[in-house]
Amino acid sequence: MSQVEQLKTDVKNQLHQAVISAGLAAEEEMPDIIIETPKDKSHGDFATNLAMQLARVAKKAPRAIAEDITAHLDQEAASIDAVDIAGPGFINFFMKTDYLSDIIQTVLDAPEHYGRSNAGEGKKVQVEFVSANPTGTLHLGHARGAAVGDSLCNLLDKAGYDVSREYYINDAGNQIDNLTLSLEARYLQAVGAEAEMPEDGYQGKDIIGFADEIVSTYGERFREAEVEKRRAFFRDYGLKRELDKLKADLEDFRVTFDEWFSETSLYDENKIQPVLDELKANGETYEADGATWFRSTSYGDDKDRVLIKNDGTYTYLTPDIAYHKDKLNRGFEELINIWGADHHGYIPRMSAAVQALGYDKEQLTVQIIQMVNLFENGEKVKMSKRTGNAVTMRELMDEVGIDATRYFFAMRAAETHLDFDLDLAKSESNENPVYYVQYAHARICSMLRQAEEKGFSVDRKADLSPLTSEKDQDLMKKIGEYPETVADAAAKHAPHRLTNYVYDLAQTLHSFYNAEKVLTEDQTLTKARLALVEACRITLADALRVVGVEAPERM
RNA sequence: GUCCCAGUAGCUCAGCUGGAUAGAGCAACAGCCUUCUAAGCUGUGGGUCGCAGGUUCGAGUCCUGCCUGGGACGCCA
């Protein structure tokens, strides 16, 4: 537990005692005691609305209740320096300040550990994200999903969840047949044969490239080959090359997966039929119009869904249900799927399926990634200038840079529409929040370098008592908020809270920097401040790492 | 038509489990570099929180209806 959480717990416990001994409420009437951090510093380090919550139970005015509570409160036991009753009945707590230096001490004692918690209690969570079809290039929306998904996983990991990252490869359906036929057509064209692209074929240049590769490696041998064999080869070849490309793009975007799960493997390992049997045995299916239906309306879907079409083949849903069953069989207690906005209508049926298989509704969470609109020169850009197609993730990385792209995508709540300002993301200026945060880190590194030249080094045992100025304390407090921010952002699946935090922390550092000098004639003060900025640097670097952004030592 | 998401300052967005005077950044205006990085700091102005009801000590936050924008509504994936 972090210092701040420990303090809050102490205050909570003492408040609980005070309420009992003041006779304001019995144990079973006790509300959840909420300790919040006021926005306004004059309202103390912490505050509680407990007196207002008790108004009904105690049948007294909140301010009078607050008087009773504070009169019975053991301030010493909760490290409280002073209390104040304010507004409609808030109790404000001004804490003894030594907890602030404890924060810095904790960071310095175990830098790589700071912010880590056991909030998740080792719960096995699986996050499935990106999962774009292996038939083309990753685009804007995929990039956002990748950034949000990866940061979320980093967060969950830090907050004590046992997290696994997975990519579901749709390598079994029509789209793969389409890929195969498209590649075949391109190959035949490349060797000068008559061939037409299939209807709805993949027009991308990458397919032409693969065809050329095949020609240069294998020559024209497939020209007269048996169609079935030829197609099997093209299928495997095309799939492998598409996957290589996806992996490379994602890796360059600093996103890696623990598992690349093949849809085809569900067929190969006979994992679909047993799930169908199970649903049938549970009475969740019926036959109608020559098809097999899943009675998803029993679990809140607005209509039933076809599992087996009247031509005998599965719909997309069927293997996907088997896939989710497989995930749960692998021991994951919670599944998080990160899907594009165009899939949100699919949520109720997947949720229904999980429930129909006997699992708890809460075990599946679907996080929707809303659409991204690119803006340049104040105008919406839909298409890439170079290719005329939708803007790809690769283009975005090349043009904007990975740091800015990752930061911008992580910066906003995932389920909100995002306007991505290309000019802002590209600008190396004060307007760009990424550089603002990175600059804070580089600035500290610069101070540490100069300290070293002057014979100072960061002393983990430095006396921190000289850190008494307002800016010193602001910075210590902000650093102290990190563990809770991480745990909270993880629990709420909200990586954007971390970018908000890291921006705040950078701002607090810059403000500190302009008000106080670190390298001074006063050795004791210098050592204390070096310890402080080092703790800040560690926190900045770690938060940036979670977001997927580098922390440069110079800018 | 049904369902989902969004609507907060001129623009882009935060706003935790319902709490104190609704906050940042950008843009506008006024200051701060002989001093550790000015990619920085300090200050000023700017709001019927889409609209209307309701719940309660208290609503941007919860409930109902409506308006606007986006999306989804297939035996496609």
XYZ file of C-alpha atoms (C1' of nucleotides) in Angstrom:
632
model
C 0.000 0.000 0.000
C 1.328 3.424 -0.856
C 1.883 6.152 1.714
C -1.151 8.049 0.586
C -3.414 5.009 0.664
C -2.060 4.083 4.085
C -2.785 7.554 5.391
C -6.277 7.543 3.984
C -6.910 4.176 5.561
C -5.696 5.462 8.910
C -7.938 8.496 8.680
C -10.849 6.282 7.683
C -10.330 3.960 10.632
C -10.090 6.827 13.087
C -13.205 8.435 11.635
C -15.020 5.163 12.019
C -13.979 5.024 15.695
C -14.972 8.639 16.238
C -18.449 8.112 14.811
C -18.995 5.119 17.069
C -17.683 6.773 20.212
C -19.672 9.922 19.513
C -22.741 7.712 19.291
C -23.697 9.079 15.888
C -24.305 5.766 14.192
C -24.173 2.073 14.882
C -21.782 -0.245 13.034
C -24.447 -1.418 10.626
C -25.515 2.123 9.802
C -22.018 3.228 8.917
C -21.752 4.508 5.348
C -18.700 3.877 3.191
C -16.261 6.488 4.340
C -14.886 8.409 1.402
C -11.637 10.279 1.700
C -11.048 12.599 -1.205
C -8.282 14.926 -2.221
C -9.724 18.435 -2.470
C -9.010 20.446 -5.571
C -8.442 23.541 -3.515
C -5.368 23.439 -1.262
C -7.065 25.586 1.379
C -9.394 22.640 1.922
C -6.558 20.599 3.304
C -4.688 17.500 2.139
C -7.731 15.283 2.442
C -11.410 15.788 3.095
C -14.492 13.741 3.815
C -18.197 14.242 3.323
C -18.967 11.801 6.130
C -20.957 14.294 8.205
C -23.314 14.880 5.281
C -23.731 11.181 4.698
C -24.669 10.738 8.345
C -27.238 13.526 8.386
C -30.157 11.187 7.900
C -29.007 8.447 10.252
C -28.004 10.796 13.067
C -30.905 13.177 12.442
C -28.714 16.200 12.992
C -27.337 19.006 10.919
C -24.182 18.011 9.049
C -22.053 20.722 10.607
C -23.075 19.657 14.114
C -22.226 16.074 13.232
C -18.865 17.213 11.959
C -18.258 18.929 15.319
C -19.062 15.701 17.150
C -16.813 13.639 14.932
C -13.823 15.923 15.219
C -14.259 16.171 18.995
C -13.940 12.395 19.231
C -11.236 12.018 16.603
C -7.802 10.750 17.610
C -5.789 13.088 15.416
C -2.425 11.766 16.575
C -3.251 8.200 15.553
C -4.109 9.295 12.019
C -1.115 11.646 11.575
C -3.436 14.621 11.395
C -1.989 18.005 12.153
C -5.235 19.977 12.092
C -8.851 19.618 11.097
C -11.318 22.140 9.830
C -15.045 22.075 9.246
C -16.074 23.864 6.098
C -18.896 24.473 3.693
C -22.044 22.413 4.201
C -20.232 19.994 6.524
C -16.974 18.856 4.965
C -14.226 17.875 7.352
C -10.854 18.945 6.025
C -7.663 17.285 7.187
C -4.284 18.933 7.241
C -1.742 16.185 7.581
C 1.618 16.156 9.267
C 4.026 16.711 6.432
C 6.532 13.937 7.111
C 4.465 11.588 4.987
C 5.535 13.591 1.967
C 9.201 12.798 2.408
C 8.255 9.151 2.941
C 6.858 9.187 -0.582
C 10.174 10.316 -2.009
C 11.987 7.763 0.098
C 9.778 4.984 -1.248
C 10.400 5.972 -4.849
C 14.155 6.083 -4.357
C 14.296 2.845 -2.409
C 12.673 0.819 -5.178
C 12.473 2.892 -8.354
C 11.366 0.088 -10.650
C 8.631 -0.807 -8.223
C 7.034 2.565 -7.672
C 3.372 2.714 -8.596
C 3.022 -1.036 -8.584
C 0.225 -2.379 -6.443
C -1.694 -5.510 -5.732
C -5.042 -3.934 -6.518
C -5.711 -6.647 -9.102
C -4.780 -9.435 -6.683
C -3.181 -11.486 -9.415
C -6.446 -11.909 -11.256
C -5.952 -13.525 -14.640
C -7.095 -11.092 -17.301
C -6.876 -11.473 -21.010
C -7.001 -8.516 -23.338
C -7.779 -9.180 -26.963
C -7.077 -6.227 -29.192
C -6.353 -5.042 -32.734
C -7.313 -8.441 -34.253
C -7.485 -6.873 -37.704
C -8.070 -9.285 -40.565
C -4.794 -10.464 -42.079
C -5.809 -9.217 -45.475
C -4.437 -5.736 -45.599
C -2.782 -2.896 -43.825
C -3.417 -1.488 -40.380
C -5.199 1.826 -40.433
C -5.916 4.713 -38.118
C -8.536 2.949 -36.053
C -6.309 -0.081 -35.552
C -3.558 2.229 -34.361
C -5.831 3.704 -31.758
C -6.902 0.246 -30.644
C -3.272 -0.853 -30.448
C -2.247 2.176 -28.399
C -5.166 1.936 -25.993
C -4.927 -1.838 -25.670
C -1.213 -1.893 -25.017
C -1.365 0.908 -22.458
C -4.267 -0.788 -20.748
C -2.248 -4.000 -20.491
C 0.716 -2.100 -19.059
C -1.611 -0.531 -16.533
C -3.239 -3.791 -15.540
C 0.166 -5.338 -15.124
C 1.327 -2.520 -12.870
C -1.851 -2.709 -10.834
C -1.250 -6.338 -9.997
C -3.310 -8.194 -12.582
C -1.903 -11.199 -14.390
C -2.431 -9.922 -17.891
C -2.130 -11.643 -21.244
C -2.231 -9.894 -24.628
C -3.841 -11.689 -27.487
C -4.486 -11.156 -31.168
C -7.264 -13.174 -32.804
C -6.376 -13.991 -36.372
C -9.421 -14.306 -38.617
C -7.773 -16.765 -40.931
C -10.724 -19.014 -41.664
C -13.503 -17.134 -43.366
C -14.400 -15.682 -46.717
C -11.859 -12.956 -46.414
C -9.031 -15.474 -46.544
C -10.509 -17.113 -49.613
C -10.680 -13.665 -51.042
C -7.053 -13.040 -50.163
C -6.093 -16.338 -51.792
C -7.983 -15.583 -54.974
C -6.671 -12.038 -55.104
C -3.101 -13.269 -54.750
C -3.693 -15.938 -57.362
C -5.017 -13.353 -59.789
C -2.059 -11.061 -59.143
C 0.344 -13.934 -59.638
C -1.193 -14.935 -62.921
C -1.147 -11.331 -64.049
C 2.504 -11.096 -63.052
C 3.415 -14.040 -65.240
C 1.408 -12.609 -68.082
C -1.593 -14.895 -67.930
C -5.202 -13.931 -68.270
C -6.669 -13.392 -64.834
C -9.287 -11.187 -63.312
C -9.406 -10.045 -59.733
C -12.333 -11.554 -57.814
C -15.275 -9.365 -57.085
C -14.493 -7.515 -53.832
C -10.876 -8.646 -54.217
C -8.168 -6.935 -52.215
C -6.813 -4.197 -54.402
C -3.883 -3.298 -52.141
C -0.385 -2.921 -53.540
C 0.923 -5.355 -50.943
C -0.797 -8.230 -52.738
C 0.893 -7.263 -56.000
C 4.168 -7.203 -54.075
C 3.608 -10.692 -52.716
C 2.786 -11.958 -56.202
C 6.040 -10.504 -57.478
C 7.910 -12.160 -54.624
C 6.436 -15.502 -55.525
C 7.380 -15.043 -59.144
C 10.960 -14.193 -58.312
C 11.318 -17.065 -55.834
C 9.279 -19.789 -57.486
C 9.083 -18.627 -61.080
C 6.125 -19.575 -63.202
C 5.652 -23.053 -61.808
C 2.183 -22.276 -60.413
C 0.927 -21.126 -63.766
C -0.112 -24.579 -64.853
C -0.342 -26.100 -61.372
C -3.391 -27.869 -60.114
C -5.757 -25.203 -58.930
C -6.349 -26.671 -55.490
C -2.667 -27.098 -54.692
C -1.867 -23.712 -56.088
C -4.495 -22.078 -53.939
C -3.362 -23.871 -50.804
C 0.099 -22.473 -51.414
C -1.133 -18.963 -52.117
C -3.312 -19.079 -49.051
C -0.457 -20.007 -46.754
C 1.940 -17.658 -48.430
C -0.414 -14.695 -48.393
C -1.418 -15.292 -44.795
C 2.138 -15.623 -43.596
C 3.258 -12.465 -45.358
C 0.259 -10.491 -44.103
C 0.928 -11.637 -40.562
C 4.607 -10.784 -40.827
C 3.612 -7.325 -41.907
C 1.099 -6.906 -39.078
C 3.628 -8.062 -36.522
C 6.325 -5.786 -37.857
C 4.020 -2.759 -37.915
C 2.822 -3.419 -34.395
C 6.274 -4.123 -33.057
C 7.520 -0.848 -34.480
C 4.577 0.747 -32.704
C 5.924 -0.909 -29.510
C 3.052 -3.333 -29.260
C 3.645 -7.043 -28.815
C 1.341 -9.940 -28.049
C 1.688 -13.007 -25.884
C -0.518 -15.039 -28.159
C -1.507 -14.912 -31.810
C -4.586 -17.087 -31.829
C -5.611 -18.645 -35.114
C -9.295 -19.033 -35.898
C -8.394 -21.985 -38.110
C -6.976 -23.785 -35.092
C -10.500 -23.917 -33.688
C -11.457 -26.056 -36.689
C -8.265 -28.091 -36.653
C -8.574 -28.881 -32.977
C -12.300 -29.564 -33.154
C -13.273 -26.866 -30.717
C -16.392 -25.588 -32.445
C -18.690 -28.608 -32.587
C -18.456 -29.335 -28.841
C -19.556 -25.787 -28.075
C -22.492 -26.135 -30.458
C -23.376 -29.401 -28.737
C -23.180 -27.736 -25.366
C -25.474 -24.915 -26.402
C -27.870 -27.407 -27.899
C -27.842 -29.544 -24.766
C -28.586 -26.450 -22.691
C -31.587 -25.746 -24.883
C -30.104 -22.516 -26.180
C -30.557 -23.364 -29.854
C -33.357 -24.224 -32.262
C -33.845 -25.044 -35.924
C -35.722 -22.745 -38.252
C -35.682 -21.988 -41.978
C -33.054 -24.644 -42.522
C -30.649 -22.942 -40.135
C -29.542 -23.418 -36.549
C -30.261 -20.459 -34.318
C -28.887 -19.296 -30.991
C -31.606 -18.028 -28.674
C -29.551 -14.975 -27.672
C -32.705 -13.037 -26.799
C -32.829 -15.072 -23.580
C -29.813 -13.054 -22.491
C -30.785 -9.591 -23.579
C -29.961 -9.569 -27.286
C -32.641 -7.942 -29.427
C -32.911 -10.853 -31.852
C -31.782 -14.443 -32.123
C -28.690 -15.230 -34.161
C -27.880 -17.820 -36.777
C -25.078 -20.228 -35.899
C -25.271 -22.604 -38.859
C -26.483 -21.181 -42.138
C -28.802 -23.175 -44.351
C -25.831 -23.982 -46.579
C -24.310 -25.800 -43.630
C -21.500 -23.368 -42.902
C -20.969 -21.376 -39.733
C -21.570 -17.690 -39.343
C -18.743 -15.542 -37.996
C -20.291 -15.766 -34.560
C -19.989 -19.528 -34.195
C -16.204 -19.930 -34.086
C -16.039 -16.716 -32.111
C -18.187 -18.270 -29.395
C -15.880 -21.276 -29.389
C -12.952 -18.883 -29.154
C -14.379 -17.188 -26.080
C -15.130 -20.547 -24.522
C -11.524 -21.469 -25.168
C -10.266 -18.307 -23.500
C -12.312 -19.024 -20.401
C -11.155 -22.632 -20.425
C -7.611 -21.361 -20.341
C -8.342 -19.956 -16.906
C -8.844 -16.288 -17.609
C -11.223 -14.874 -15.059
C -11.854 -11.693 -16.946
C -11.868 -11.090 -20.678
C -11.460 -7.654 -22.141
C -12.121 -7.247 -25.847
C -11.161 -4.051 -27.546
C -13.284 -3.638 -30.640
C -13.809 -1.001 -33.263
C -16.972 1.050 -33.125
C -18.398 -0.780 -36.132
C -18.608 -3.934 -34.005
C -20.537 -2.564 -31.120
C -23.804 -4.095 -32.315
C -22.055 -7.425 -31.873
C -21.615 -7.029 -28.118
C -25.044 -8.268 -26.932
C -24.783 -11.547 -28.821
C -21.260 -12.259 -27.567
C -22.315 -11.416 -24.053
C -25.336 -13.689 -24.493
C -23.101 -16.505 -25.680
C -20.805 -16.227 -22.671
C -23.812 -16.358 -20.369
C -25.409 -19.223 -22.261
C -22.231 -21.200 -21.644
C -22.732 -20.688 -17.955
C -20.333 -17.866 -17.295
C -20.934 -14.649 -15.484
C -21.858 -11.643 -17.576
C -19.209 -9.604 -15.802
C -16.436 -11.843 -17.055
C -16.581 -10.267 -20.487
C -16.000 -6.566 -20.980
C -15.997 -5.023 -24.415
C -14.233 -1.733 -24.758
C -15.280 0.110 -27.888
C -12.743 2.236 -29.717
C -14.477 5.126 -31.374
C -13.684 6.532 -34.753
C -10.695 8.741 -35.445
C -10.882 11.796 -37.624
C -7.632 13.206 -38.923
C -7.296 16.942 -39.247
C -4.655 18.874 -41.135
C -4.647 22.624 -41.728
C -7.961 22.683 -39.961
C -9.521 20.344 -42.480
C -10.613 16.773 -42.205
C -8.403 14.384 -44.133
C -9.922 11.068 -45.044
C -7.513 9.718 -47.545
C -3.783 9.443 -47.679
C -2.287 11.998 -50.048
C 0.193 9.460 -51.349
C -1.977 6.430 -51.934
C -5.481 7.797 -52.104
C -6.539 5.114 -49.659
C -7.301 5.426 -45.992
C -4.345 6.642 -43.949
C -2.350 3.725 -42.588
C -0.816 3.244 -39.192
C 2.600 3.086 -40.854
C 2.130 6.467 -42.494
C 1.030 7.932 -39.205
C 4.073 6.545 -37.400
C 6.407 7.822 -40.096
C 4.831 11.230 -40.328
C 3.996 11.983 -36.732
C 6.439 9.793 -34.847
C 5.667 6.949 -32.510
C 5.787 8.926 -29.278
C 3.272 11.518 -30.366
C 0.994 8.962 -32.012
C 0.907 6.734 -28.955
C 0.397 9.664 -26.636
C -2.389 11.219 -28.683
C -4.304 7.968 -28.889
C -3.863 7.209 -25.213
C -4.816 10.760 -24.285
C -8.552 10.519 -24.871
C -11.188 8.231 -23.455
C -11.409 5.307 -25.886
C -15.157 5.415 -26.385
C -15.198 9.028 -27.493
C -14.730 10.212 -31.032
C -11.224 11.492 -31.511
C -10.092 14.415 -33.584
C -6.438 13.832 -34.314
C -4.716 17.093 -35.134
C -1.781 16.201 -37.384
C -0.244 19.657 -37.209
C -0.317 19.638 -33.426
C 1.021 16.103 -33.158
C 3.871 16.927 -35.518
C 4.759 20.291 -34.050
C 7.876 20.282 -31.932
C 6.660 23.092 -29.793
C 5.060 24.075 -26.562
C 1.671 23.313 -28.023
C 2.404 19.631 -28.115
C 1.628 17.843 -24.857
C 4.000 14.969 -25.628
C 7.004 17.253 -25.792
C 5.828 19.119 -22.761
C 5.993 15.958 -20.701
C 9.181 14.686 -22.282
C 10.776 18.063 -21.732
C 10.147 17.804 -18.013
C 12.052 14.528 -18.009
C 14.924 15.890 -20.086
C 15.079 18.941 -17.900
C 15.610 16.849 -14.798
C 18.246 14.767 -16.566
C 20.067 17.956 -17.429
C 20.069 19.050 -13.798
C 21.318 15.658 -12.701
C 24.169 15.825 -15.219
C 25.206 19.223 -13.961
C 24.948 18.099 -10.384
C 27.328 15.283 -11.205
C 29.804 17.726 -12.703
C 29.698 19.680 -9.485
C 30.390 16.582 -7.479
C 26.861 15.844 -6.342
C 25.098 12.594 -6.909
C 21.642 11.466 -5.987
C 21.769 10.275 -2.415
C 19.029 7.826 -1.565
C 19.523 8.552 2.091
C 19.473 12.311 1.734
C 17.890 14.314 4.513
C 14.615 15.494 3.027
C 13.619 17.845 5.818
C 14.696 20.991 3.910
C 11.887 20.411 1.384
C 9.515 22.827 3.014
C 8.553 25.293 0.290
C 5.106 25.201 -1.260
C 6.494 24.011 -4.597
C 8.534 21.260 -2.930
C 5.415 19.981 -1.267
C 3.235 20.297 -4.350
C 5.685 18.145 -6.244
C 5.934 15.534 -3.497
C 2.164 15.300 -3.278
C 1.812 14.888 -7.014
C 4.411 12.134 -7.072
C 2.515 10.480 -4.217
C -0.652 10.302 -6.291
C 0.908 7.939 -8.816
C 0.100 4.531 -7.259
C -3.564 5.347 -6.783
C -3.812 6.825 -10.252
C -2.427 3.629 -11.742
C -4.761 1.382 -9.752
C -7.745 3.549 -10.549
C -6.979 3.827 -14.251
C -6.506 0.048 -14.418
C -9.742 -0.741 -12.602
C -11.694 1.595 -14.844
C -9.882 0.506 -18.002
C -9.020 4.136 -18.618
C -5.458 4.689 -19.824
C -6.275 8.310 -20.609
C -6.274 9.003 -16.893
C -2.606 8.235 -16.864
C -1.803 10.712 -19.625
C -3.766 13.300 -17.658
C -1.691 12.457 -14.633
C 1.659 12.552 -16.346
C 0.791 15.904 -17.866
C -0.114 17.220 -14.419
C 3.096 15.884 -12.979
C 5.124 17.574 -15.729
C 3.289 20.802 -15.071
C 4.018 20.591 -11.353
C 7.686 19.973 -12.115
C 7.935 22.928 -14.507
C 6.266 25.159 -11.985
C 8.630 23.936 -9.274
C 11.602 24.482 -11.563
C 10.721 28.093 -12.176
C 10.193 28.858 -8.510
C 13.009 26.950 -6.798
C 16.628 26.227 -7.557
C 17.923 22.715 -7.241
C 21.655 23.365 -7.490
C 22.440 25.866 -4.773
C 25.277 26.748 -2.398
C 23.387 25.027 0.373
C 24.588 21.431 0.281
C 21.812 19.968 2.407
C 19.097 21.653 0.377
C 20.759 20.674 -2.888
C 20.910 17.046 -1.858
C 17.281 17.060 -0.777
C 16.143 18.662 -4.033
C 18.226 16.276 -6.117
C 16.475 13.410 -4.390
C 13.144 15.058 -5.084
C 13.703 15.627 -8.799
C 15.132 12.149 -9.195
C 11.933 10.732 -7.693
C 9.979 12.891 -10.102
C 12.086 11.696 -13.019
C 11.488 8.060 -12.082
C 7.748 8.632 -11.919
C 7.624 10.527 -15.213
C 9.661 7.849 -16.972
C 7.509 5.058 -15.632
C 4.219 6.710 -16.526
C 5.515 7.403 -20.020
C 6.597 3.796 -20.345
C 3.065 2.682 -19.494
C 1.714 4.975 -22.199
C 4.313 3.655 -24.644
C 6.320 6.849 -24.980
C 10.081 7.278 -24.594
C 11.578 9.427 -21.863
C 14.491 11.273 -23.492
C 17.494 12.450 -21.485
C 18.132 15.387 -23.763
C 15.962 17.499 -26.005
C -38.104 2.541 -36.658
C -34.928 -0.083 -32.560
C -30.297 -0.037 -29.952
C -25.253 1.958 -28.555
C -21.828 6.188 -27.952
C -21.219 11.367 -27.650
C -23.033 16.675 -26.605
C -18.992 20.854 -20.796
C -15.166 27.967 -22.526
C -14.141 30.299 -29.578
C -11.461 25.039 -30.592
C -9.792 20.045 -28.518
C -10.954 17.703 -24.112
C -10.690 16.372 -18.326
C -14.160 16.123 -14.473
C -13.253 9.617 -9.770
C -18.375 6.335 -5.859
C -23.396 12.431 -6.694
C -19.920 17.069 -3.026
C -17.262 22.930 -1.678
C -16.496 28.646 -6.393
C -17.186 23.236 -13.080
C -10.951 22.538 -14.630
C -6.659 21.982 -18.351
C -4.392 22.815 -23.154
C -4.787 25.673 -27.626
C -6.388 30.474 -29.296
C -6.667 36.085 -27.129
C -4.406 39.664 -23.778
C -0.393 41.292 -20.047
C 4.255 40.116 -17.761
C 9.038 36.838 -16.744
C 15.581 34.729 -19.697
C 23.487 38.226 -16.843
C 20.714 32.603 -12.625
C 20.062 24.473 -13.085
C 17.070 23.794 -20.915
C 11.916 29.998 -22.486
C 10.024 22.883 -25.955
C 9.394 26.739 -19.651
C 6.813 29.957 -15.886
C 3.187 33.772 -13.790
C -1.352 36.437 -14.355
C -6.209 38.209 -16.955
C -10.580 37.490 -19.683
C -13.855 33.612 -21.386
C -19.504 28.728 -19.173
C -27.909 28.810 -19.421
C -22.402 21.707 -18.501
C -27.660 20.225 -25.666
C -33.153 21.235 -23.824
C -37.172 20.158 -20.217
C -38.789 17.703 -16.044
C -37.636 14.431 -11.762
C -34.807 11.990 -7.499
C -32.116 14.783 -2.611
C -29.205 18.224 2.186
C -26.546 18.596 -2.647
C -26.812 16.859 -9.944
C -22.018 18.149 -15.299
C -22.462 13.242 -12.736
C -28.375 9.314 -11.285
C -33.765 8.607 -13.679
C -37.538 9.912 -17.702
C -38.724 12.439 -22.208
C -37.003 15.340 -26.246
C -33.157 17.711 -29.722
C -28.387 17.299 -32.433
C -24.019 14.473 -34.311
C -21.737 9.603 -35.131
C -22.274 4.396 -35.363
C -24.780 -0.432 -35.343
C -29.015 -3.044 -36.701
C -26.979 -9.594 -42.566
C -27.982 -17.025 -42.939
C -21.142 -10.546 -44.176
C -16.748 -10.739 -41.446
